């Protein structure tokens, strides 16, 4: 049970970028933001279902399938953005460091950001080469 | 309303020390002290235990406050 709890906590910390301890306020904020995103997704998919009913009568199957998949993907993208903005506004991602450690931590974060940027660039270039 | 800040300062604890003792983030203690977050009963009991007091002396609700 304890292991299950720690795995859940680790996953939550990783997914939402929580730096400090995963306390009840952090879980409360995550719950609030995710509930908002869920309500948005629910209403959005109701609209998408209604639109898809119309589309299947108007367009040919390939076109309507493409549009429906695109609409579903947009729903997920918008909800992911809503969650990201909500979590960052709630302040649970804030990392506090002492003034003595500030420069070192800043250097570390910049290095990590540059490494991630390079990895993203490398992976996209590699994928583009593979598709040619 | 609460007496967390006063009792914490009486005990000579910083927000970081109290947070570490209870196992929450420092921001959570700050929000509780400024009445911007309502902690759970479990967290209230932990705070009261660390500060060596009881819930009645730590938290109260004023007459004009909304339920």
mmCIF file of C-alpha atoms in Angstrom:
data_model
loop_
_atom_site.group_PDB
_atom_site.id
_atom_site.type_symbol
_atom_site.label_atom_id
_atom_site.label_comp_id
_atom_site.label_asym_id
_atom_site.label_seq_id
_atom_site.Cartn_x
_atom_site.Cartn_y
_atom_site.Cartn_z
ATOM 1 C CA UNK A 1 0.000 0.000 0.000
ATOM 2 C CA UNK A 2 2.819 2.354 0.928
ATOM 3 C CA UNK A 3 4.672 1.483 -2.298
ATOM 4 C CA UNK A 4 1.503 2.108 -4.302
ATOM 5 C CA UNK A 5 1.180 5.498 -2.595
ATOM 6 C CA UNK A 6 4.777 6.440 -3.316
ATOM 7 C CA UNK A 7 4.443 5.437 -6.994
ATOM 8 C CA UNK A 8 1.303 7.584 -7.255
ATOM 9 C CA UNK A 9 3.065 10.499 -5.561
ATOM 10 C CA UNK A 10 6.090 10.145 -7.843
ATOM 11 C CA UNK A 11 3.865 10.058 -10.917
ATOM 12 C CA UNK A 12 1.946 13.137 -9.789
ATOM 13 C CA UNK A 13 5.174 14.991 -9.021
ATOM 14 C CA UNK A 14 6.624 14.056 -12.420
ATOM 15 C CA UNK A 15 3.489 14.809 -14.445
ATOM 16 C CA UNK A 16 2.702 18.167 -12.852
ATOM 17 C CA UNK A 17 6.283 19.295 -12.172
ATOM 18 C CA UNK A 18 5.817 19.627 -8.405
ATOM 19 C CA UNK A 19 9.132 20.521 -6.796
ATOM 20 C CA UNK A 20 8.321 20.522 -3.089
ATOM 21 C CA UNK A 21 6.559 17.801 -1.083
ATOM 22 C CA UNK A 22 3.270 16.517 -2.462
ATOM 23 C CA UNK A 23 1.091 17.788 0.380
ATOM 24 C CA UNK A 24 -2.680 18.070 0.614
ATOM 25 C CA UNK A 25 -2.742 21.582 -0.859
ATOM 26 C CA UNK A 26 -0.836 20.424 -3.956
ATOM 27 C CA UNK A 27 -3.253 17.503 -4.368
ATOM 28 C CA UNK A 28 -6.188 19.877 -3.841
ATOM 29 C CA UNK A 29 -4.887 22.251 -6.535
ATOM 30 C CA UNK A 30 -4.241 19.379 -8.956
ATOM 31 C CA UNK A 31 -7.762 18.084 -8.300
ATOM 32 C CA UNK A 32 -9.311 21.506 -8.890
ATOM 33 C CA UNK A 33 -7.447 22.115 -12.140
ATOM 34 C CA UNK A 34 -8.090 18.604 -13.457
ATOM 35 C CA UNK A 35 -11.802 18.836 -12.617
ATOM 36 C CA UNK A 36 -12.011 22.055 -14.648
ATOM 37 C CA UNK A 37 -10.203 20.356 -17.536
ATOM 38 C CA UNK A 38 -12.514 17.336 -17.265
ATOM 39 C CA UNK A 39 -15.646 19.528 -17.383
ATOM 40 C CA UNK A 40 -14.210 21.328 -20.416
ATOM 41 C CA UNK A 41 -13.411 18.014 -22.154
ATOM 42 C CA UNK A 42 -16.857 16.597 -21.390
ATOM 43 C CA UNK A 43 -18.653 19.622 -22.892
ATOM 44 C CA UNK A 44 -16.193 19.805 -25.796
ATOM 45 C CA UNK A 45 -16.713 16.146 -26.714
ATOM 46 C CA UNK A 46 -20.483 16.595 -26.579
ATOM 47 C CA UNK A 47 -20.099 19.338 -29.193
ATOM 48 C CA UNK A 48 -17.619 17.230 -31.200
ATOM 49 C CA UNK A 49 -20.075 14.306 -31.225
ATOM 50 C CA UNK A 50 -22.849 16.587 -32.490
ATOM 51 C CA UNK A 51 -20.540 18.073 -35.137
ATOM 52 C CA UNK A 52 -19.344 14.624 -36.209
ATOM 53 C CA UNK A 53 -22.961 13.539 -36.791
ATOM 54 C CA UNK A 54 -23.386 16.479 -39.174
ATOM 55 C CA UNK A 55 -19.975 15.964 -40.792
ATOM 56 C CA UNK A 56 -20.632 12.318 -41.676
ATOM 57 C CA UNK A 57 -23.666 13.412 -43.688
ATOM 58 C CA UNK A 58 -21.922 16.333 -45.405
ATOM 59 C CA UNK A 59 -18.376 15.103 -46.132
ATOM 60 C CA UNK A 60 -17.006 11.831 -47.462
ATOM 61 C CA UNK A 61 -15.873 9.257 -44.836
ATOM 62 C CA UNK A 62 -12.134 9.981 -45.151
ATOM 63 C CA UNK A 63 -12.577 13.735 -44.757
ATOM 64 C CA UNK A 64 -14.988 13.419 -41.839
ATOM 65 C CA UNK A 65 -12.721 10.874 -40.112
ATOM 66 C CA UNK A 66 -9.771 13.243 -40.460
ATOM 67 C CA UNK A 67 -11.748 16.196 -39.109
ATOM 68 C CA UNK A 68 -13.143 14.224 -36.165
ATOM 69 C CA UNK A 69 -9.660 12.983 -35.201
ATOM 70 C CA UNK A 70 -8.338 16.548 -35.524
ATOM 71 C CA UNK A 71 -11.153 17.883 -33.306
ATOM 72 C CA UNK A 72 -10.487 15.202 -30.670
ATOM 73 C CA UNK A 73 -6.757 15.978 -30.750
ATOM 74 C CA UNK A 74 -7.480 19.699 -30.358
ATOM 75 C CA UNK A 75 -9.632 18.926 -27.332
ATOM 76 C CA UNK A 76 -6.760 17.105 -25.670
ATOM 77 C CA UNK A 77 -4.274 19.828 -26.583
ATOM 78 C CA UNK A 78 -6.517 22.604 -25.226
ATOM 79 C CA UNK A 79 -7.190 20.684 -21.997
ATOM 80 C CA UNK A 80 -3.446 20.028 -21.554
ATOM 81 C CA UNK A 81 -2.797 23.763 -21.938
ATOM 82 C CA UNK A 82 -5.609 24.533 -19.445
ATOM 83 C CA UNK A 83 -4.052 22.112 -16.926
ATOM 84 C CA UNK A 84 -0.531 23.518 -17.452
ATOM 85 C CA UNK A 85 -1.650 27.120 -16.989
ATOM 86 C CA UNK A 86 -3.829 26.231 -13.979
ATOM 87 C CA UNK A 87 -1.061 24.303 -12.248
ATOM 88 C CA UNK A 88 1.534 27.004 -12.878
ATOM 89 C CA UNK A 89 -0.867 29.692 -11.553
ATOM 90 C CA UNK A 90 -1.620 27.637 -8.418
ATOM 91 C CA UNK A 91 2.026 27.950 -7.331
ATOM 92 C CA UNK A 92 2.692 24.273 -6.621
ATOM 93 C CA UNK A 93 5.485 24.278 -9.222
ATOM 94 C CA UNK A 94 7.405 26.994 -7.400
ATOM 95 C CA UNK A 95 10.897 25.963 -6.358
ATOM 96 C CA UNK A 96 12.338 27.816 -3.387
ATOM 97 C CA UNK A 97 16.089 28.091 -2.987
ATOM 98 C CA UNK A 98 18.239 30.033 -0.569
ATOM 99 C CA UNK A 99 20.111 33.067 -1.856
ATOM 100 C CA UNK A 100 23.397 31.172 -1.393
ATOM 101 C CA UNK A 101 22.213 28.347 -3.668
ATOM 102 C CA UNK A 102 20.439 30.602 -6.184
ATOM 103 C CA UNK A 103 23.266 30.926 -8.749
ATOM 104 C CA UNK A 104 24.075 27.215 -8.704
ATOM 105 C CA UNK A 105 20.410 26.228 -9.049
ATOM 106 C CA UNK A 106 19.902 28.729 -11.858
ATOM 107 C CA UNK A 107 22.938 27.389 -13.725
ATOM 108 C CA UNK A 108 21.647 23.844 -13.273
ATOM 109 C CA UNK A 109 18.188 24.753 -14.613
ATOM 110 C CA UNK A 110 19.649 26.576 -17.633
ATOM 111 C CA UNK A 111 21.861 23.545 -18.410
ATOM 112 C CA UNK A 112 18.857 21.212 -18.136
ATOM 113 C CA UNK A 113 16.782 23.468 -20.414
ATOM 114 C CA UNK A 114 19.574 23.595 -23.009
ATOM 115 C CA UNK A 115 20.017 19.802 -22.841
ATOM 116 C CA UNK A 116 16.285 19.234 -23.279
ATOM 117 C CA UNK A 117 16.224 21.666 -26.216
ATOM 118 C CA UNK A 118 19.148 19.857 -27.833
ATOM 119 C CA UNK A 119 17.511 16.448 -27.265
ATOM 120 C CA UNK A 120 14.271 17.717 -28.833
ATOM 121 C CA UNK A 121 16.167 19.101 -31.818
ATOM 122 C CA UNK A 122 18.178 15.871 -32.180
ATOM 123 C CA UNK A 123 15.100 13.625 -31.953
ATOM 124 C CA UNK A 124 13.092 15.663 -34.486
ATOM 125 C CA UNK A 125 16.033 15.781 -36.915
ATOM 126 C CA UNK A 126 16.571 12.035 -36.456
ATOM 127 C CA UNK A 127 12.871 11.318 -37.091
ATOM 128 C CA UNK A 128 12.891 13.531 -40.188
ATOM 129 C CA UNK A 129 15.929 11.584 -41.538
ATOM 130 C CA UNK A 130 14.204 8.251 -40.880
ATOM 131 C CA UNK A 131 11.083 9.318 -42.804
ATOM 132 C CA UNK A 132 13.071 10.301 -45.918
ATOM 133 C CA UNK B 1 -8.919 32.698 11.797
ATOM 134 C CA UNK B 2 -5.957 31.072 13.503
ATOM 135 C CA UNK B 3 -3.077 31.555 15.913
ATOM 136 C CA UNK B 4 -0.563 29.510 13.916
ATOM 137 C CA UNK B 5 1.830 32.388 13.262
ATOM 138 C CA UNK B 6 1.858 33.602 16.891
ATOM 139 C CA UNK B 7 2.351 30.153 18.381
ATOM 140 C CA UNK B 8 4.988 29.266 15.781
ATOM 141 C CA UNK B 9 6.955 32.409 16.585
ATOM 142 C CA UNK B 10 6.559 31.716 20.323
ATOM 143 C CA UNK B 11 8.128 28.322 19.737
ATOM 144 C CA UNK B 12 10.938 29.932 17.725
ATOM 145 C CA UNK B 13 10.162 27.927 14.598
ATOM 146 C CA UNK B 14 10.465 29.253 11.068
ATOM 147 C CA UNK B 15 7.820 28.458 8.454
ATOM 148 C CA UNK B 16 10.309 26.128 6.755
ATOM 149 C CA UNK B 17 11.047 24.280 10.013
ATOM 150 C CA UNK B 18 7.350 23.851 10.819
ATOM 151 C CA UNK B 19 6.639 22.707 7.263
ATOM 152 C CA UNK B 20 9.467 20.166 7.415
ATOM 153 C CA UNK B 21 8.223 18.886 10.774
ATOM 154 C CA UNK B 22 4.707 18.339 9.426
ATOM 155 C CA UNK B 23 5.725 17.201 5.933
ATOM 156 C CA UNK B 24 4.123 19.936 3.854
ATOM 157 C CA UNK B 25 5.437 22.752 1.662
ATOM 158 C CA UNK B 26 6.396 26.082 3.228
ATOM 159 C CA UNK B 27 3.848 27.826 0.990
ATOM 160 C CA UNK B 28 1.092 25.751 2.592
ATOM 161 C CA UNK B 29 2.027 27.024 6.072
ATOM 162 C CA UNK B 30 2.151 30.583 4.730
ATOM 163 C CA UNK B 31 -1.310 30.238 3.169
ATOM 164 C CA UNK B 32 -2.743 28.761 6.399
ATOM 165 C CA UNK B 33 -1.287 31.618 8.456
ATOM 166 C CA UNK B 34 -2.808 34.174 6.084
ATOM 167 C CA UNK B 35 -6.215 32.416 6.135
ATOM 168 C CA UNK B 36 -5.997 31.678 2.405
ATOM 169 C CA UNK B 37 -6.172 27.901 2.702
ATOM 170 C CA UNK B 38 -8.405 25.741 4.892
ATOM 171 C CA UNK B 39 -6.326 22.775 6.065
ATOM 172 C CA UNK B 40 -7.797 19.324 6.631
ATOM 173 C CA UNK B 41 -8.514 18.115 10.155
ATOM 174 C CA UNK B 42 -5.507 15.811 9.933
ATOM 175 C CA UNK B 43 -3.195 18.713 9.063
ATOM 176 C CA UNK B 44 -4.745 20.899 11.802
ATOM 177 C CA UNK B 45 -4.068 18.151 14.353
ATOM 178 C CA UNK B 46 -0.475 17.800 13.156
ATOM 179 C CA UNK B 47 0.105 21.568 13.445
ATOM 180 C CA UNK B 48 -1.462 21.617 16.918
ATOM 181 C CA UNK B 49 0.675 18.678 18.009
ATOM 182 C CA UNK B 50 3.930 20.234 16.745
ATOM 183 C CA UNK B 51 3.067 23.588 18.348
ATOM 184 C CA UNK B 52 2.108 21.860 21.585
ATOM 185 C CA UNK B 53 -1.439 23.119 21.750
ATOM 186 C CA UNK B 54 -5.000 22.021 20.975
ATOM 187 C CA UNK B 55 -7.364 22.834 18.133
ATOM 188 C CA UNK B 56 -9.520 25.202 20.204
ATOM 189 C CA UNK B 57 -6.587 27.496 20.927
ATOM 190 C CA UNK B 58 -5.262 27.282 17.389
ATOM 191 C CA UNK B 59 -8.327 27.770 15.178
ATOM 192 C CA UNK B 60 -11.657 29.526 15.684
ATOM 193 C CA UNK B 61 -14.443 31.007 13.629
ATOM 194 C CA UNK B 62 -15.672 34.540 14.238
ATOM 195 C CA UNK B 63 -19.400 35.332 14.587
ATOM 196 C CA UNK B 64 -19.588 37.245 11.306
ATOM 197 C CA UNK B 65 -17.609 34.763 9.243
ATOM 198 C CA UNK B 66 -19.423 32.689 6.643
ATOM 199 C CA UNK B 67 -19.803 29.004 7.381
#
